[in-house]
PDB file of C-alpha atoms in Angstrom:
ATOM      1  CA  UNK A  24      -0.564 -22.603  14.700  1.00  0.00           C
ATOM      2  CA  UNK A  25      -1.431 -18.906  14.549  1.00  0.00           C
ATOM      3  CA  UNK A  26       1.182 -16.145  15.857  1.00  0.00           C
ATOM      4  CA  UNK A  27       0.355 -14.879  18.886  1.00  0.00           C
ATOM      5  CA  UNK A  28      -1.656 -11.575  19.562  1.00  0.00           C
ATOM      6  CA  UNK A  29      -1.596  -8.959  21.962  1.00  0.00           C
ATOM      7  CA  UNK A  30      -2.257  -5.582  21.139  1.00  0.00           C
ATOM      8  CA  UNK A  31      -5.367  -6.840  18.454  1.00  0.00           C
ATOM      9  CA  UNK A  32      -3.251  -4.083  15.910  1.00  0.00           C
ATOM     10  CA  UNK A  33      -1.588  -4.661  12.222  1.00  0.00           C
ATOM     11  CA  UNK A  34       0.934  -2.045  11.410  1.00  0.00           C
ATOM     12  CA  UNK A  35       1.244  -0.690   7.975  1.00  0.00           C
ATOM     13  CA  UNK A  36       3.348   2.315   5.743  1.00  0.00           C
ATOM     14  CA  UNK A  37       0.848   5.143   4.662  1.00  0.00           C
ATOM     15  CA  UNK A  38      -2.570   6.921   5.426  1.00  0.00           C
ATOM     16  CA  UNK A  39      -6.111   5.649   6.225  1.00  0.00           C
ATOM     17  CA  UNK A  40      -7.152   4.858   2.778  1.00  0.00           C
ATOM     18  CA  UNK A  41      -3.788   3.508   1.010  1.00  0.00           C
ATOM     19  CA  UNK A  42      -3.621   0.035  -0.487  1.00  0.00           C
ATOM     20  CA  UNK A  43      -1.743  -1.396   2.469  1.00  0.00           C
ATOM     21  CA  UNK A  44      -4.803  -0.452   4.704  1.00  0.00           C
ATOM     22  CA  UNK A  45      -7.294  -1.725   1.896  1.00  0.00           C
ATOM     23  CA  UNK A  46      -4.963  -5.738   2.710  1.00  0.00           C
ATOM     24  CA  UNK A  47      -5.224  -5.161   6.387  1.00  0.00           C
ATOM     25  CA  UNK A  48      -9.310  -4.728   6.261  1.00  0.00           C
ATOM     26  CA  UNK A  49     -10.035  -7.475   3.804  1.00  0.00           C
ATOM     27  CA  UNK A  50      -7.900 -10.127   5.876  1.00  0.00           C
ATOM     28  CA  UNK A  51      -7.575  -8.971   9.262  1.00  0.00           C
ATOM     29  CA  UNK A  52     -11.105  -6.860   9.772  1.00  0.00           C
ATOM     30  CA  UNK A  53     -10.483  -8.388  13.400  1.00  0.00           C
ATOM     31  CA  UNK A  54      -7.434  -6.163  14.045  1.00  0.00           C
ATOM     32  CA  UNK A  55      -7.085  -2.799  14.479  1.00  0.00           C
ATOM     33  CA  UNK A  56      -5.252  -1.208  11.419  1.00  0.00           C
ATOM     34  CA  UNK A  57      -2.566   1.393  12.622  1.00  0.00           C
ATOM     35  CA  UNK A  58      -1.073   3.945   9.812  1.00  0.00           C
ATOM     36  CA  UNK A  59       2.494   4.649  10.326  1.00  0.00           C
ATOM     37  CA  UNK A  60       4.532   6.965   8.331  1.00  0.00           C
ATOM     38  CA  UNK A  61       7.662   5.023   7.201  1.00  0.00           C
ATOM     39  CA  UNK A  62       8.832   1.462   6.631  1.00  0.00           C
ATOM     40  CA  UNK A  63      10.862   2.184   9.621  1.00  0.00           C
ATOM     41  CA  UNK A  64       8.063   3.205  11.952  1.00  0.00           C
ATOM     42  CA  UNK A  65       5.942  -0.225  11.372  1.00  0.00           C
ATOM     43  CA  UNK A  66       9.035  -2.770  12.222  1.00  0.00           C
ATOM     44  CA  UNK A  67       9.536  -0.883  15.416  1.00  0.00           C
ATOM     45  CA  UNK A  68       5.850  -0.844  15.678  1.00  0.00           C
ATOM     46  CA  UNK A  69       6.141  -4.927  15.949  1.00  0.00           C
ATOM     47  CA  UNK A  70       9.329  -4.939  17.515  1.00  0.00           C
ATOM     48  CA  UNK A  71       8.264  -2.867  20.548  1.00  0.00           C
ATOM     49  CA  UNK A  72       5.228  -4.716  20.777  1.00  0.00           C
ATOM     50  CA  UNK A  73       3.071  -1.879  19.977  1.00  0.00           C
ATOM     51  CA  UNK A  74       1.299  -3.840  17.147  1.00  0.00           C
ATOM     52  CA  UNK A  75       0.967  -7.681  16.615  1.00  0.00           C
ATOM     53  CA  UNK A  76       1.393  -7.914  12.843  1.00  0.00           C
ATOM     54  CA  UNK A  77       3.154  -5.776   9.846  1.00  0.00           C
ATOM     55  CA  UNK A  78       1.587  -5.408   6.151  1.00  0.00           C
ATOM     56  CA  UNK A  79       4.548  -5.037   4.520  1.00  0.00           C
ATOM     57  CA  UNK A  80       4.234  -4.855   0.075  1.00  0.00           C
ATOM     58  CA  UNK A  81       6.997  -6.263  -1.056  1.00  0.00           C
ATOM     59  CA  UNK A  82       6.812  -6.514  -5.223  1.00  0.00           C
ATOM     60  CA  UNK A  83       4.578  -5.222  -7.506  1.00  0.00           C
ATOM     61  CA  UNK A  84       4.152  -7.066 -11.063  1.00  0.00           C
ATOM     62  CA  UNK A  85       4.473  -3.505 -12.627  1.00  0.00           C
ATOM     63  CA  UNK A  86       6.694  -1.667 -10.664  1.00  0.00           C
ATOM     64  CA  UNK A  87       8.709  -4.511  -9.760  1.00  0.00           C
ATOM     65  CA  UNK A  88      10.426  -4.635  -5.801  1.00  0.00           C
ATOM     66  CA  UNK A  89       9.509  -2.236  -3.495  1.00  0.00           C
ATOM     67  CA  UNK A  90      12.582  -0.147  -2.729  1.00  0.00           C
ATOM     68  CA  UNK A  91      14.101  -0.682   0.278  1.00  0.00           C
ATOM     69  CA  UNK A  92      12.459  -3.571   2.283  1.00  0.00           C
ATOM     70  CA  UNK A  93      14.737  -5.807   0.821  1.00  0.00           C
ATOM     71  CA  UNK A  94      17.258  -3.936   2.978  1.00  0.00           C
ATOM     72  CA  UNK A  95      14.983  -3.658   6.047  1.00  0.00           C
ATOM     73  CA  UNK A  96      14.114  -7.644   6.592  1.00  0.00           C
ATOM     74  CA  UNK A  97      17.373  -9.400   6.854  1.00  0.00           C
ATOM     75  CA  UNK A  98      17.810  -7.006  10.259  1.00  0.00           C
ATOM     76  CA  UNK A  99      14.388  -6.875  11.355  1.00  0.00           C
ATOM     77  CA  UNK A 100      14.676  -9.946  13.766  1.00  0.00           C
ATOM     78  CA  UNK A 101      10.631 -10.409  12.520  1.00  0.00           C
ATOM     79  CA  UNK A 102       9.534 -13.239  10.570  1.00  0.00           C
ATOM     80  CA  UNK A 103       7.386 -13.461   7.511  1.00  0.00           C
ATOM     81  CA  UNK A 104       3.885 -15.219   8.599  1.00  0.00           C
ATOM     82  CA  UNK A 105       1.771 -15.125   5.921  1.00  0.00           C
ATOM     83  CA  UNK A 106       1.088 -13.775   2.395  1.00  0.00           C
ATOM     84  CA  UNK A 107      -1.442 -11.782   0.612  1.00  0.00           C
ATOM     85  CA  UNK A 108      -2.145 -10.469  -2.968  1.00  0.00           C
ATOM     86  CA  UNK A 109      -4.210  -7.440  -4.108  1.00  0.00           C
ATOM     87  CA  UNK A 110      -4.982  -6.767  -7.574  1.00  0.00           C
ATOM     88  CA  UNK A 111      -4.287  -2.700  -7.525  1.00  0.00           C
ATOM     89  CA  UNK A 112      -7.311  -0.154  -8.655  1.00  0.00           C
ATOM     90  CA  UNK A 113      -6.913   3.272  -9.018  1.00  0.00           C
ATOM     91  CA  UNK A 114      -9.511   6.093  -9.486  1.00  0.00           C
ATOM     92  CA  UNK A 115      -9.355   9.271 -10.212  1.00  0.00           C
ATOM     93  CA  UNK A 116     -11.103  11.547  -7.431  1.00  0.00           C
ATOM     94  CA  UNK A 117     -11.477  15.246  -6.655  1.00  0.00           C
ATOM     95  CA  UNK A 118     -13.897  17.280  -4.274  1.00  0.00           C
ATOM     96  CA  UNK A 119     -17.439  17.025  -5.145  1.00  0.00           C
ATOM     97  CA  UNK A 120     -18.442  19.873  -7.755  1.00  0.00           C
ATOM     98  CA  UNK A 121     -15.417  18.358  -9.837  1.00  0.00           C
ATOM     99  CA  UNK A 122     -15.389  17.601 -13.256  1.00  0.00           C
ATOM    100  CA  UNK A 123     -13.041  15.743 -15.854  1.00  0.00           C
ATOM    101  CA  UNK A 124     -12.673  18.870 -17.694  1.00  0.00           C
ATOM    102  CA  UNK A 125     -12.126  21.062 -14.375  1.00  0.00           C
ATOM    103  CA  UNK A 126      -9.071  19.504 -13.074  1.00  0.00           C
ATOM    104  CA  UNK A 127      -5.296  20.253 -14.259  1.00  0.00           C
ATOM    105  CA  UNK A 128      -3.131  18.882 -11.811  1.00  0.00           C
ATOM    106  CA  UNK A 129      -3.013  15.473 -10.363  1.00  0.00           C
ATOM    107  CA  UNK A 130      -1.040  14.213  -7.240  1.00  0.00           C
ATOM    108  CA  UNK A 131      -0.332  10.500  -6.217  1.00  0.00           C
ATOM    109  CA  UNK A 132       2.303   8.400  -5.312  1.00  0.00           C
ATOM    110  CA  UNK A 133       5.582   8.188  -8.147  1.00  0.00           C
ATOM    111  CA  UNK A 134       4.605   4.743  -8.950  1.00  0.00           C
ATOM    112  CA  UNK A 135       0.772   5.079  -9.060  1.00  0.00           C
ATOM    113  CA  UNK A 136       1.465   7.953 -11.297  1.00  0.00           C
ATOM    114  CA  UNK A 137       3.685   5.972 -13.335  1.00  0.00           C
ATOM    115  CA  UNK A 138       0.931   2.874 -13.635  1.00  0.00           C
ATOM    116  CA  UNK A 139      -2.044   5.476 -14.727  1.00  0.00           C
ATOM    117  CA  UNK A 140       0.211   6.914 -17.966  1.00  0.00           C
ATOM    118  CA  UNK A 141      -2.422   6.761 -20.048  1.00  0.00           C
ATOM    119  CA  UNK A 142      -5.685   8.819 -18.928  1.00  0.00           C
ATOM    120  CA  UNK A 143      -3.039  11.274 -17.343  1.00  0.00           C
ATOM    121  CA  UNK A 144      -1.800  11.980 -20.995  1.00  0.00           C
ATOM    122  CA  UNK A 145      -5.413  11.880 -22.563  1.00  0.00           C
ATOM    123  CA  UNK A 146      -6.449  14.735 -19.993  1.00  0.00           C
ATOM    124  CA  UNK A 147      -3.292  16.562 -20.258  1.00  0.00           C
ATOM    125  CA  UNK A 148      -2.959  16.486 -16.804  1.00  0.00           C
ATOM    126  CA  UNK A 149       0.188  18.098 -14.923  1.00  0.00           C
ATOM    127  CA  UNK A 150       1.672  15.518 -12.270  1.00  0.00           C
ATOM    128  CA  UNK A 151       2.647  15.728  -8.822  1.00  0.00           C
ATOM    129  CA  UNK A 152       4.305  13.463  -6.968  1.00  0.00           C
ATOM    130  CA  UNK A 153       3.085  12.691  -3.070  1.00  0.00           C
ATOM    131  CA  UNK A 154       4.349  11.033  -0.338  1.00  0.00           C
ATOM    132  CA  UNK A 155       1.852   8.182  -0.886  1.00  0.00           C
ATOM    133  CA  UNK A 156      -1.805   7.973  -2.575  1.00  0.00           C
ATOM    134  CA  UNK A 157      -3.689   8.005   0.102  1.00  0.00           C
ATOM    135  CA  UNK A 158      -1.452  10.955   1.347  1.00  0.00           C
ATOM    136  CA  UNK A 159      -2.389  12.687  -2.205  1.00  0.00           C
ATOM    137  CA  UNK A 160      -6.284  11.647  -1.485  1.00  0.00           C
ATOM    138  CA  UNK A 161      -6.447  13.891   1.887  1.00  0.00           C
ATOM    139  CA  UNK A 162      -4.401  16.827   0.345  1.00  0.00           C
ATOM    140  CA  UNK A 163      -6.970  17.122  -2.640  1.00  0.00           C
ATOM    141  CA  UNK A 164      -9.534  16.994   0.453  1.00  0.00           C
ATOM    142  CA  UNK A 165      -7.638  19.970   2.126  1.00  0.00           C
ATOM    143  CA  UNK A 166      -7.378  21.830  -0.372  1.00  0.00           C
ATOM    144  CA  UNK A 167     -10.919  21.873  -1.583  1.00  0.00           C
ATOM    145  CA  UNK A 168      -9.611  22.972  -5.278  1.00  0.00           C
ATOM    146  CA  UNK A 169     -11.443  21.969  -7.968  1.00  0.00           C
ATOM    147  CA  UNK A 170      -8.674  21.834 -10.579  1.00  0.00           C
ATOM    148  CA  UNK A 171      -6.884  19.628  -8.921  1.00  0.00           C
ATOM    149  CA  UNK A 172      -7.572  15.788  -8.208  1.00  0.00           C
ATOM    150  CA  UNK A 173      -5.521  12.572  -6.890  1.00  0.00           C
ATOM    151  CA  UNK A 174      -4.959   9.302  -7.888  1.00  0.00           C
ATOM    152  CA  UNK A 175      -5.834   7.001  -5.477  1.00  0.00           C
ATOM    153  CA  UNK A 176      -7.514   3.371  -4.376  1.00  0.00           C
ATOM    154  CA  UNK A 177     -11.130   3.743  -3.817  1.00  0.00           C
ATOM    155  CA  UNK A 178     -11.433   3.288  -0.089  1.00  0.00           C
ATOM    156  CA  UNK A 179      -9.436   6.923  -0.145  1.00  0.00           C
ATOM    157  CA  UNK A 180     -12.975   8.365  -1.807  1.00  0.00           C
ATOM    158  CA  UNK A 181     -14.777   7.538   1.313  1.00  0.00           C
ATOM    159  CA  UNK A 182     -12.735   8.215   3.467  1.00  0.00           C
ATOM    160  CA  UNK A 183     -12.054  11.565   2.900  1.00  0.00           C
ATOM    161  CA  UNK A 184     -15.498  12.343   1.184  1.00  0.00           C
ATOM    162  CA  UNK A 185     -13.883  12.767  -2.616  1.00  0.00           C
ATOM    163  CA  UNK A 186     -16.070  12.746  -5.878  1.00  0.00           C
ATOM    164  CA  UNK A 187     -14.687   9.562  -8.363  1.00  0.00           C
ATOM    165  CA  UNK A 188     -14.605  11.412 -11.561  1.00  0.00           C
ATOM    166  CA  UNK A 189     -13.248   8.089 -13.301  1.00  0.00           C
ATOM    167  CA  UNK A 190     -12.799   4.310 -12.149  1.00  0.00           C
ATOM    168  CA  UNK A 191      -9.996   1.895 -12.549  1.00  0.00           C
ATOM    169  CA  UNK A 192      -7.642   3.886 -14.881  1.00  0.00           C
ATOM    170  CA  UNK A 193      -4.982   1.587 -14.076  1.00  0.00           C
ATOM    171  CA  UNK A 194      -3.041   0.605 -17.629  1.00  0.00           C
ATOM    172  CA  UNK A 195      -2.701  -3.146 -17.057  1.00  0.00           C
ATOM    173  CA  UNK A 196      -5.456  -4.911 -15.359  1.00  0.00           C
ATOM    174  CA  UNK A 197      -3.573  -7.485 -14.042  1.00  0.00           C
ATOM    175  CA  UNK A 198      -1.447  -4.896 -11.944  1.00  0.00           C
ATOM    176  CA  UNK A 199      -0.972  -6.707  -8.511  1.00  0.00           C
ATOM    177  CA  UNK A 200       0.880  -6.323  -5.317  1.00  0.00           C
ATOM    178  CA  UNK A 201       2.133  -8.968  -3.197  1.00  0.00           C
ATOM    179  CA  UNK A 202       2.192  -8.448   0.632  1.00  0.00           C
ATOM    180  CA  UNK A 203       3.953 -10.128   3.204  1.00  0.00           C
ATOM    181  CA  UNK A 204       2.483 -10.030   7.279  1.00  0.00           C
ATOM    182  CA  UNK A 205       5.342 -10.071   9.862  1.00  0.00           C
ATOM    183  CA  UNK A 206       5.475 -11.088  13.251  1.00  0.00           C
ATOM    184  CA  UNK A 207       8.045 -11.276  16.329  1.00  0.00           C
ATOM    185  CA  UNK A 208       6.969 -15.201  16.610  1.00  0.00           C
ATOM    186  CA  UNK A 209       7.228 -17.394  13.741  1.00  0.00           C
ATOM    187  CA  UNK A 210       4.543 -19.673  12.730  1.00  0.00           C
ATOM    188  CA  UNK A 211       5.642 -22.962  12.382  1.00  0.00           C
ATOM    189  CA  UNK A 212       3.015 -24.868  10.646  1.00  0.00           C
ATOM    190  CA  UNK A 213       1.641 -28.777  11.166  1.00  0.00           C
ATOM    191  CA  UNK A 214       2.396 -31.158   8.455  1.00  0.00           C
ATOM    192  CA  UNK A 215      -0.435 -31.784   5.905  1.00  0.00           C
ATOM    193  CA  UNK A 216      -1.566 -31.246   2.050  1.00  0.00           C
ATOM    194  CA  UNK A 217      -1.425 -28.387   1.783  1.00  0.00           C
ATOM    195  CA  UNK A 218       1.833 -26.298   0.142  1.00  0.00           C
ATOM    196  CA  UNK A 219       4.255 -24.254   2.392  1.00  0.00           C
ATOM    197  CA  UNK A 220       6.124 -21.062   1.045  1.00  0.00           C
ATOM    198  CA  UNK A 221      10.092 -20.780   2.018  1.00  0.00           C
ATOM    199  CA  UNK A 222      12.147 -18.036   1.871  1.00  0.00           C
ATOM    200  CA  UNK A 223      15.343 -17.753   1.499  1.00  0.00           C
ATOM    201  CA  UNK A 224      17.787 -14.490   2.268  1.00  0.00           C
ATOM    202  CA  UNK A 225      21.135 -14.609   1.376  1.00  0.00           C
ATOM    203  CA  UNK A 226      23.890 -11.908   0.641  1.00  0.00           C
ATOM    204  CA  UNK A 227      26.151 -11.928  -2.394  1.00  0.00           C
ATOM    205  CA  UNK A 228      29.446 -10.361  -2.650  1.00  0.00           C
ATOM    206  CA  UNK A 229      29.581  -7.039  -5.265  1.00  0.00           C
ATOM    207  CA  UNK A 230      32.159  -7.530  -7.176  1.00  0.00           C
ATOM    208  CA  UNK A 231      33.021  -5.661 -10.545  1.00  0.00           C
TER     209      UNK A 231
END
């Protein structure tokens, strides 16, 4: 059984171009992927029936848990429906005319930042920290300065017509990130072979 659908829309946190929007495409090309700018904004999105689904990343096997959603779910009144992974790639990208040896800044998300280490210290690069990296991708756009560059998934190249000066300069190549899709309906699925994932939320007293 499938949940049902609407609006034909998949809500996700970030710009066009981010990795959430990369998940939507690859396993929902049906729907129409809608950028919102918080956590927030895309489990009202599904609450108030303005989109069907939620890509929601929820751990990273770098980074770790994504801050905050852990907080958002038990209260969301949505339900988890299915589960994607996507193994993470990062490029460096600038406006065309860019070089390697041009740029002297780089903007991208804290975390992508903190996952790219080492070709930020080989350049000698000065960091800046944006909102998200798709976020960082259109700023470098706007800007149209050739010192500076963003680190960001690849789709964020095309979409907002950046140069790749260098290609998956992620530091571990297994760096993944595992997505859960939420729903107002559950999905309650028919016996057979194949293997069902549980979860479980519970709270635990904090006691010194």
């Amino acid at each position: 059984m499938t949940s049902p659908r609407t609006t034909g829309r998949i809500a996700y946190q970030g710009e066009p171009g981010a990795n959430s929007h990369i998940v939507c495409q690859q396993h929902y090309a049906d729907l129409e992927s809608v950028a919102c700018a918080s956590f927030e904004d895309v489990f009202a999105a599904v609450r108030s029936g303005a989109a069907d689904l939620a890509m929601i990343p929820i751990d990273n096997t770098i980074a770790g848990r994504v801050a905050d959603i852990h907080h958002f779910l038990p209260d969301s009144g949505l339900h988890i429906v299915a589960e994607h992974f996507l193994r993470i790639r990062f490029h460096v990208m600038a406006v065309p005319g860019s070089t390697l040896e041009s740029i002297r800044t780089v903007h991208s998300h804290v975390h992508a930042l903190g996952q790219c280490r080492r070709i930020i210290a080989r350049l000698g690069l000065t960091t800046v920290i944006s909102g998200d990296t798709a976020g960082a991708a259109r700023e470098i756009a706007d800007a149209a300065d050739p010192t500076q560059a963003a680190i960001a998934p690849p789709l964020a190249a095309d979409i907002y017509g950046l140069e790749v000066l260098a290609k998956d300069v992620e530091d571990e190549d297994h760096n993944t990130t595992r997505f859960v899709v939420l729903s107002r309906d559950p999905v309650r699925p028919a016996p057979g072979p194949e293997p069902i994932v549980t979860t479980f939320m519970f709270n635990v007293r904090n006691l010194p």
